[in-house]
Coordinates of C-alpha atoms and ligand atoms in Angstrom, one line a residue:
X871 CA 70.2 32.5 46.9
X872 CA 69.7 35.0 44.3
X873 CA 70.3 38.3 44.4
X874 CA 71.4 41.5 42.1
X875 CA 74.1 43.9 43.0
X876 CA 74.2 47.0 41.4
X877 CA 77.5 47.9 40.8
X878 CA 79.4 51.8 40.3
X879 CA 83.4 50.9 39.0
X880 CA 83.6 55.2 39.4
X881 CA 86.6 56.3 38.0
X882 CA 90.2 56.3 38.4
X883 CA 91.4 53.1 40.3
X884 CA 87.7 52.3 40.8
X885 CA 86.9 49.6 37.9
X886 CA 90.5 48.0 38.8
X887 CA 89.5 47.2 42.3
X888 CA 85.5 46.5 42.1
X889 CA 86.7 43.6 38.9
X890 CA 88.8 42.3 42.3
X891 CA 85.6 42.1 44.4
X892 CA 83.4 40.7 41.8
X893 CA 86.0 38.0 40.5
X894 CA 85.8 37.3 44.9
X895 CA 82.1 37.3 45.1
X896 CA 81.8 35.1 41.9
X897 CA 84.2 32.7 43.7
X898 CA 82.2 32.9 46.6
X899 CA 78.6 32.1 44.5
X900 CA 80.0 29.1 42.9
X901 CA 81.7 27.6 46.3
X902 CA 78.2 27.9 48.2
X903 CA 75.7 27.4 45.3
X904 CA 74.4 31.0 45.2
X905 CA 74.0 33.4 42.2
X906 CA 75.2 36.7 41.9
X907 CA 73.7 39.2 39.0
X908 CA 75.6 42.1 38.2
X909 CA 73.6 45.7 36.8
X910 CA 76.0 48.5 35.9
X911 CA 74.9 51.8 37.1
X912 CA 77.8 54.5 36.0
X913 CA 78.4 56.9 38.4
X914 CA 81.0 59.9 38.7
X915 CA 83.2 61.7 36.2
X916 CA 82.7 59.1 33.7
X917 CA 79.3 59.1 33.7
X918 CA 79.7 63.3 33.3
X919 CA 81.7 62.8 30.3
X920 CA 79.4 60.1 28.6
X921 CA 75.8 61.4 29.7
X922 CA 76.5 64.8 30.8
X923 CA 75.2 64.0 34.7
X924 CA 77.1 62.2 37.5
X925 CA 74.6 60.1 38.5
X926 CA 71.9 59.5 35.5
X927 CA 68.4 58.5 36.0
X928 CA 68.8 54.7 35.0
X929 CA 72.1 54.5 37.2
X930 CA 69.6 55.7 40.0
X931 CA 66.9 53.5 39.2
X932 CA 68.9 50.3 38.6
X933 CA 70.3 50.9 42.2
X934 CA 66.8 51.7 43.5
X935 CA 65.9 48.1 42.4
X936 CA 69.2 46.3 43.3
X937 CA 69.5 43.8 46.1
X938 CA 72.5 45.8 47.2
X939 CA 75.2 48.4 45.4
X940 CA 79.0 48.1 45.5
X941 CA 81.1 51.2 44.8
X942 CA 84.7 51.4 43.9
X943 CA 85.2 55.4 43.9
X944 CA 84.3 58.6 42.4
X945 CA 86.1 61.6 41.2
X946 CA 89.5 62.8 40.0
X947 CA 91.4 66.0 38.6
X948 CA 89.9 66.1 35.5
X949 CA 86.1 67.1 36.6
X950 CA 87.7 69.1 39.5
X951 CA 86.2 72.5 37.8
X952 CA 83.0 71.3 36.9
X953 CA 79.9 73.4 37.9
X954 CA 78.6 71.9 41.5
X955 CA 76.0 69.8 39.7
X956 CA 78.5 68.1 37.2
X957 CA 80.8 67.2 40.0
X958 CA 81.5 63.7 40.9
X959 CA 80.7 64.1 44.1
X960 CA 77.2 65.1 43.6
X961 CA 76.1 62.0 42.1
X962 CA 77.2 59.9 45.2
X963 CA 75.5 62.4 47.9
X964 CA 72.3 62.1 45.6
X965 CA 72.6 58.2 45.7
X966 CA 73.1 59.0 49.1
X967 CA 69.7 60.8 49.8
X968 CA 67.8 58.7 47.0
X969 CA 68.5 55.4 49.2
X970 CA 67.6 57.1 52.7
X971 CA 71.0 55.8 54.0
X972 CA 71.1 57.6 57.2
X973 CA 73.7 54.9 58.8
X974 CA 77.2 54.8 58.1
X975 CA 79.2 52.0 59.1
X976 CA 82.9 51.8 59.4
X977 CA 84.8 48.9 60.7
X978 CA 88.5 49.8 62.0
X979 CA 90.4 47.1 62.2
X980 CA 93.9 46.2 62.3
X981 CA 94.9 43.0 60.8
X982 CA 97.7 41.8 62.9
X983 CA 100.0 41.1 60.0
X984 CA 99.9 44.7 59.7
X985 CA 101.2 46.0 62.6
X986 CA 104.2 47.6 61.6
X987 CA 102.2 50.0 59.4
X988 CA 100.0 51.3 63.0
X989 CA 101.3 54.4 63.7
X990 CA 100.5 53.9 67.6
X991 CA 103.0 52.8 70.4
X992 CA 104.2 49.1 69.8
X993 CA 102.2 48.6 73.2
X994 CA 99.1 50.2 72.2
X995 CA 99.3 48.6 68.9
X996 CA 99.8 45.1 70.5
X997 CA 96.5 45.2 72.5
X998 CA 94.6 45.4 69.3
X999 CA 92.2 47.2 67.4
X1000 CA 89.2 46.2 66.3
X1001 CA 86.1 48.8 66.3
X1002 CA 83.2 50.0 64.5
X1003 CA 82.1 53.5 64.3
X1004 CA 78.5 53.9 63.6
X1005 CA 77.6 56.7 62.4
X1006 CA 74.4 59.2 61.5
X1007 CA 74.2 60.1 58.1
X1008 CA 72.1 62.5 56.6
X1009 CA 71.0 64.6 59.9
X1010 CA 72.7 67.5 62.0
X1011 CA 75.0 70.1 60.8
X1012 CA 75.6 69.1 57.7
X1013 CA 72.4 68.9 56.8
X1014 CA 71.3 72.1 58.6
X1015 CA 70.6 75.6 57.3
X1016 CA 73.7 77.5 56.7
X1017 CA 73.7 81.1 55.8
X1018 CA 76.7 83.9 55.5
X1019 CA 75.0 87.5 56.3
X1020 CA 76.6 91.2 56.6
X1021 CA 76.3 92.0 60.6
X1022 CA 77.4 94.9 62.0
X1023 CA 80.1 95.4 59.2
X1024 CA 81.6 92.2 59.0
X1025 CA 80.6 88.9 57.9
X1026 CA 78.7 86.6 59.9
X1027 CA 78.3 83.0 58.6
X1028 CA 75.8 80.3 60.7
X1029 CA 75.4 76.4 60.4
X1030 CA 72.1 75.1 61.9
X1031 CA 72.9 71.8 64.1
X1032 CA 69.3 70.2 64.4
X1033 CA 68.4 66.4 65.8
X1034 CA 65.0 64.7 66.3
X1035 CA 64.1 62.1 68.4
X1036 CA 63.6 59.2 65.6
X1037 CA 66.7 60.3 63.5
X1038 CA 68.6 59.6 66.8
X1039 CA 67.1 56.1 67.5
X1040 CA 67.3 54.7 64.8
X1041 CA 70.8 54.8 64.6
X1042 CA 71.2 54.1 68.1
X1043 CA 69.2 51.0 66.9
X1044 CA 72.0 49.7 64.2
X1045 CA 74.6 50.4 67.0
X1046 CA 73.4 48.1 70.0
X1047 CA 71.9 45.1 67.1
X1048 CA 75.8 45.6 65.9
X1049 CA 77.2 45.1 69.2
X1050 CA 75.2 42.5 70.0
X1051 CA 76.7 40.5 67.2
X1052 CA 80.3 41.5 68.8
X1053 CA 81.5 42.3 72.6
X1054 CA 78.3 44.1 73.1
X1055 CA 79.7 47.0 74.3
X1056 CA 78.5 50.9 72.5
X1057 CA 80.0 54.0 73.5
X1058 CA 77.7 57.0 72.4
X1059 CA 79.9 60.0 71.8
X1060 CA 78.6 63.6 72.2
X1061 CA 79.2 66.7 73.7
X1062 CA 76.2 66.6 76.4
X1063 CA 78.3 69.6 79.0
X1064 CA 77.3 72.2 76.0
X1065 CA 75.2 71.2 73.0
X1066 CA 71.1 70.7 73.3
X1067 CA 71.2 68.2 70.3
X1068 CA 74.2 66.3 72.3
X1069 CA 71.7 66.3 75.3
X1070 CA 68.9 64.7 73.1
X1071 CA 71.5 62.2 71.8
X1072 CA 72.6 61.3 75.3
X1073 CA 68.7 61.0 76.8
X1074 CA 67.5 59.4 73.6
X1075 CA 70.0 56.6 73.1
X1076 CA 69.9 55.8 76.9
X1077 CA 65.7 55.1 76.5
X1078 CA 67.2 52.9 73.6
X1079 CA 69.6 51.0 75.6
X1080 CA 66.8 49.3 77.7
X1081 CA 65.7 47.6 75.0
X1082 CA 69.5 45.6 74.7
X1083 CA 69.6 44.9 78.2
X1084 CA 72.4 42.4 77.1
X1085 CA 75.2 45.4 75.7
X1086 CA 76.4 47.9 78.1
X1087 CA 76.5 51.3 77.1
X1088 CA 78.9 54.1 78.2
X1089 CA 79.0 57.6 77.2
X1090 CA 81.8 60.2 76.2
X1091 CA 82.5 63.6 75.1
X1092 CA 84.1 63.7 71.6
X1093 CA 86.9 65.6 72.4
X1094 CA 87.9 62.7 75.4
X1095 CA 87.2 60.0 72.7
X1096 CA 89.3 62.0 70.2
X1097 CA 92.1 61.3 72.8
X1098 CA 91.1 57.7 74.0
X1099 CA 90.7 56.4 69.8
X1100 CA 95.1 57.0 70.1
X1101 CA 95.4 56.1 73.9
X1102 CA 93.6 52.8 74.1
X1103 CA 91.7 51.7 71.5
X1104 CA 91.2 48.9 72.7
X1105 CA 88.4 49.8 74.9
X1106 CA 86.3 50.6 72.4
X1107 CA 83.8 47.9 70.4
X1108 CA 80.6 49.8 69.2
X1109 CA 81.0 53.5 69.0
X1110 CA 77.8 55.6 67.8
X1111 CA 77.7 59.3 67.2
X1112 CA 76.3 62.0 65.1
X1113 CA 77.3 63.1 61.9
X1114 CA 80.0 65.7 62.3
X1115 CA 81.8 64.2 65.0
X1116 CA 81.7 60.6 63.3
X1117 CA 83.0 61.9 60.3
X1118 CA 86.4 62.9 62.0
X1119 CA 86.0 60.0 65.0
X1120 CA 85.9 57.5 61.5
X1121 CA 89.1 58.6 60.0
X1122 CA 90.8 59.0 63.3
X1123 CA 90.0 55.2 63.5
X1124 CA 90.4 54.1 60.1
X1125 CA 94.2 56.2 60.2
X1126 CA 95.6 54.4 63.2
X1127 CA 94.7 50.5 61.4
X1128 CA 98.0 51.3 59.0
X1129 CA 96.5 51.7 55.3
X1130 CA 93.7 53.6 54.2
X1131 CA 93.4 50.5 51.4
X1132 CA 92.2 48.4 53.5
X1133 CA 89.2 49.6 55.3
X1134 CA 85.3 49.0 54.0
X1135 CA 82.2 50.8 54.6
X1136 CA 78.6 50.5 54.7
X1137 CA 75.7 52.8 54.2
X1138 CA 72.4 51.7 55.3
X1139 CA 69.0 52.5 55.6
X1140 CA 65.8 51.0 55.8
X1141 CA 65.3 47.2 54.6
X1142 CA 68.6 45.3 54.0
X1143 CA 69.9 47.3 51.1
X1144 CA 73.0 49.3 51.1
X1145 CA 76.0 50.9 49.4
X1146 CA 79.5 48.9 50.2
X1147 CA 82.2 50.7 49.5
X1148 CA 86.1 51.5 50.6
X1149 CA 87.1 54.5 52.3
X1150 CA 89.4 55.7 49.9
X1151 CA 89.0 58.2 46.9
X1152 CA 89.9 57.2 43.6
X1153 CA 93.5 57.3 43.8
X1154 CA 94.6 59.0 40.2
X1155 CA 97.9 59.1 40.9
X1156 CA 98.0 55.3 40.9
X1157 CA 95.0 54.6 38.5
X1158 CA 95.5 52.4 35.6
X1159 CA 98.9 51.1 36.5
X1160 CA 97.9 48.0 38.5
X1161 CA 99.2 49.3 41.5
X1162 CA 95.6 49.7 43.5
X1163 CA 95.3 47.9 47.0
X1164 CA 91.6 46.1 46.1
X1165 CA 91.3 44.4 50.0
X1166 CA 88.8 47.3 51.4
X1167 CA 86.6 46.8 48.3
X1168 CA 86.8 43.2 49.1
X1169 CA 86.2 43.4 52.6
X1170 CA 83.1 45.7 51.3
X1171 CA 81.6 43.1 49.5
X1172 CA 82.1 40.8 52.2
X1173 CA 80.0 43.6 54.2
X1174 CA 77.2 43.4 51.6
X1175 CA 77.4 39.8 52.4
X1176 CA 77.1 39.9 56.0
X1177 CA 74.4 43.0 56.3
X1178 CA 72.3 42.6 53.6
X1179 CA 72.0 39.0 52.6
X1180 CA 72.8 37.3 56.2
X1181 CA 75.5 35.2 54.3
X1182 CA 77.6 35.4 57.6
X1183 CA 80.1 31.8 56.8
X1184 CA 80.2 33.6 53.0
X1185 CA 81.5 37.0 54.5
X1186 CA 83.3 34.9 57.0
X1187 CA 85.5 32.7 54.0
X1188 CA 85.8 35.9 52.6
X1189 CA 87.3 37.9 55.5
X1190 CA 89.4 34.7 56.0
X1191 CA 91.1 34.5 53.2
X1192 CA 92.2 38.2 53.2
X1193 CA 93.5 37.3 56.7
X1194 CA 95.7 34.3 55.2
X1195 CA 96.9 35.9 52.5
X1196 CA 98.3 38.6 54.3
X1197 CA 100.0 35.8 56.8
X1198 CA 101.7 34.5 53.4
X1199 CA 103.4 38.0 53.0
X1200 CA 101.3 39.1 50.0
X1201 CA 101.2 42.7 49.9
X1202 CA 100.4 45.8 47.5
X1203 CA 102.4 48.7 47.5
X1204 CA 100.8 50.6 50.1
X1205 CA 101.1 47.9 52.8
X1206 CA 104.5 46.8 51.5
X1207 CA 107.4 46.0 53.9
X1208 CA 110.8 44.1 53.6
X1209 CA 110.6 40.5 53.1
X1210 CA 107.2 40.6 51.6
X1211 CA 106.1 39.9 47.8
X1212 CA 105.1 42.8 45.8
X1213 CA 102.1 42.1 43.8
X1214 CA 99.7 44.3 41.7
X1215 CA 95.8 45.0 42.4
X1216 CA 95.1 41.9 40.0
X1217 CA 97.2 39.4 41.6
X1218 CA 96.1 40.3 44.7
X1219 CA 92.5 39.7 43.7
X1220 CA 93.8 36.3 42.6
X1221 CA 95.9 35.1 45.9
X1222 CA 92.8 36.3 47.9
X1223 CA 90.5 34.1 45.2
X1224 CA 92.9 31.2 45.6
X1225 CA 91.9 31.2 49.7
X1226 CA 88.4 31.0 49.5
Ligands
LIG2134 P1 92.5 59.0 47.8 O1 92.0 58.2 48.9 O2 92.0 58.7 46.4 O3 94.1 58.9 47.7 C1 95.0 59.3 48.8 C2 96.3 58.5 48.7 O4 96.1 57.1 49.1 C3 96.9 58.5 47.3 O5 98.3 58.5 47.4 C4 96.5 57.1 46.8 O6 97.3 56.6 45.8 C5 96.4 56.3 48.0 N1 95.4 55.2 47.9 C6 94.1 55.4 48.0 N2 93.5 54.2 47.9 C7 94.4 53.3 47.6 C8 94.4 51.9 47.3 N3 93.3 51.2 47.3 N4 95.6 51.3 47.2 C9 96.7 51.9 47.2 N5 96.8 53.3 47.5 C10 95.7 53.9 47.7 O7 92.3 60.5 48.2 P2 92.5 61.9 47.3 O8 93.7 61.8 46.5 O9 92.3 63.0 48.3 O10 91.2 61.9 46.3 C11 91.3 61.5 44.9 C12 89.9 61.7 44.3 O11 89.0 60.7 45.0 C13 89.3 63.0 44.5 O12 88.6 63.4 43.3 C14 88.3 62.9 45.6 O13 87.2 63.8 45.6 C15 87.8 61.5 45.4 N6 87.2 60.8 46.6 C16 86.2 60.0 46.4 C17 85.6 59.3 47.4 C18 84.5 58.3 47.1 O14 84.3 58.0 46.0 N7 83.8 57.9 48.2 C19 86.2 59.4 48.7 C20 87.3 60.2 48.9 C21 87.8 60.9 47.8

């Protein structure tokens, strides 16, 4: 196959681990006779300092026409008092909205190697965790009107949580086609005993259900599955929600794997495009010094694998040889422990390169 990946380095440790993922994905394309074309598309602070805009229009356009985009990340101290529309940040929410990505997807995973970095219970950590949190991204209260007005003397600010129907199935649509592929289970969070738009989400992902006869849904209130993602994770193997509570329900998750280098993402929309990135911000502090864990922008572009090109044995060898080389006690700093080999972000890429 051919296919063109648009690809943002960002800024700070961003070009150190997307070169990682690209020197995998290039090992990948020779190994199983694909080809792999790469389109820059500058995004963040450095685009700000070279063209005056985070995202500029032929960034935009040569992602609008890619086969999928990998991200490293955006932002860092040095554009922190930009004006709003010179910020980093406002570059990737506009990718965001340009690209219709209204599904996030986060895989939480802990790799078993690992488990002395989970902050759980040895016994909770020892029954595993391996869940996805699906999540709506461009709807409810974040995207709602919001509006601070004087009333009756004091300050009165307001945030509009809104939901339709077909922004609500169509998510719940990723969720169960995702669970089919693993223990076909979702668990559709909400807060049905007081919200309207929870009640919607509750009714409207039910009427979805019946067309996946094979997965089982179960519902729960946030604030129990705030408490269930630390008791027993292990319960959970699809979870969809809205956007507010998956953006705290996805860290939650993503914190109790061990390192927050490790974990990708995956914004969808329509179609088989989408943006692949880590979880993790751009990590100044580190950037530069070849210190940078690249394995969640790894595992992101074996996401981009998987989801939009149906390479499933390519993202498989990929996922693989992360797995291995963790066995053979090859860690970065932030996943370090005693008896293990320090490496850098580069060697890393290498040892993971070596597996494949
Ligand atoms: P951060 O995720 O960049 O870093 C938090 C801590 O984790 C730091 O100590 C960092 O060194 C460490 N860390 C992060 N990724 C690592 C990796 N791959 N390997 C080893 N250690 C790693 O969060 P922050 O410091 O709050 O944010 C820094 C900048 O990144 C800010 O400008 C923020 O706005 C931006 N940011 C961007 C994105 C994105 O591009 N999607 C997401 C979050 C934050």
């Amino acid at each position: 196959m051919e296919k063109t990946i648009a690809i943002i380095k960002g800024d700070g440790i961003g070009p150190e681990i997307v070169t990682e993922a690209m020197g995998v994905l290039d090992t990948v394309a020779a190994k199983f006779g694909h080809r792999f074309t790469y389109v820059d598309a500058p995004m963040g602070g450095n685009a700000v300092d070279a063209f005056g805009v985070p995202l500029p229009e032929e960034s935009l356009a040569n992602c609008l026409d890619a086969d999928s985009v990998l991200l490293g990340a955006v932002g860092g101290p040095k554009w922190d008092d930009q004006p709003a529309d010179k910020r980093p940040e406002r570059g990737l929410l506009k990718l965001r909205g340009a690209m219709g990505l209204y599904t996030n997807v986060r895989p939480a995973r802990m790799f078993p190697d690992l488990s002395a970095s989970c902050p759980l219970r040895p016994d909770i950590a020892a029954k595993g965790i391996d869940l996805v949190v699906v999540r709506e991204l461009i709807g409810g209260v974040y995207f709602g009107e919001h509006s601070t007005a004087e009333v009756d003397g004091e300050q009165k600010a307001t945030d509009i949580m809104a939901y339709s129907e077909h922004e609500i199935r169509r998510v719940a649509h990723v969720a169960f086609q995702m669970a089919q592929k693993r223990r076909k289970r979702v668990t559709s969070i909400d807060k049905a005993n007081v919200l309207d738009t929870s009640r919607l989400w509750r009714k409207t992902v039910t009427e979805v259900a019946k067309e996946y006869p094979d997965v089982e849904l179960l519902h729960m209130y946030v604030d129990n599955a705030a408490m269930q993602i630390v008791r027993d994770p292990s319960q959970f193997d699809v979870i969809v929600t809205e956007n507010l509570f998956g953006d705290i329900l996805s860290d939650e998750a993503s914190q109790i794997t061990g390192s927050i280098g490790m974990i990708p993402s995956s914004s969808m929309g329509e179609g088989t495009r989408g943006l692949y990135e880590p979880i993790h911000g751009s990590a100044p502090d580190i950037a530069g010094q070849n210190k940078a864990n690249p394995i969640g922008t790894i595992l992101a572009a074996a996401m981009m694998l998987q989801y939009s090109f149906d390479m499933a044995a390519e993202a498989d060898a990929i996922e693989r040889a992360v797995d291995e080389t963790l066995k053979a006690g090859i860690r970065c700093g932030d996943i370090w422990q005693e008896g293990c080999t320090l490496v850098g972000c580069r060697e890393m890429g290498a040892e993971i390169r070596s597996r494949i």
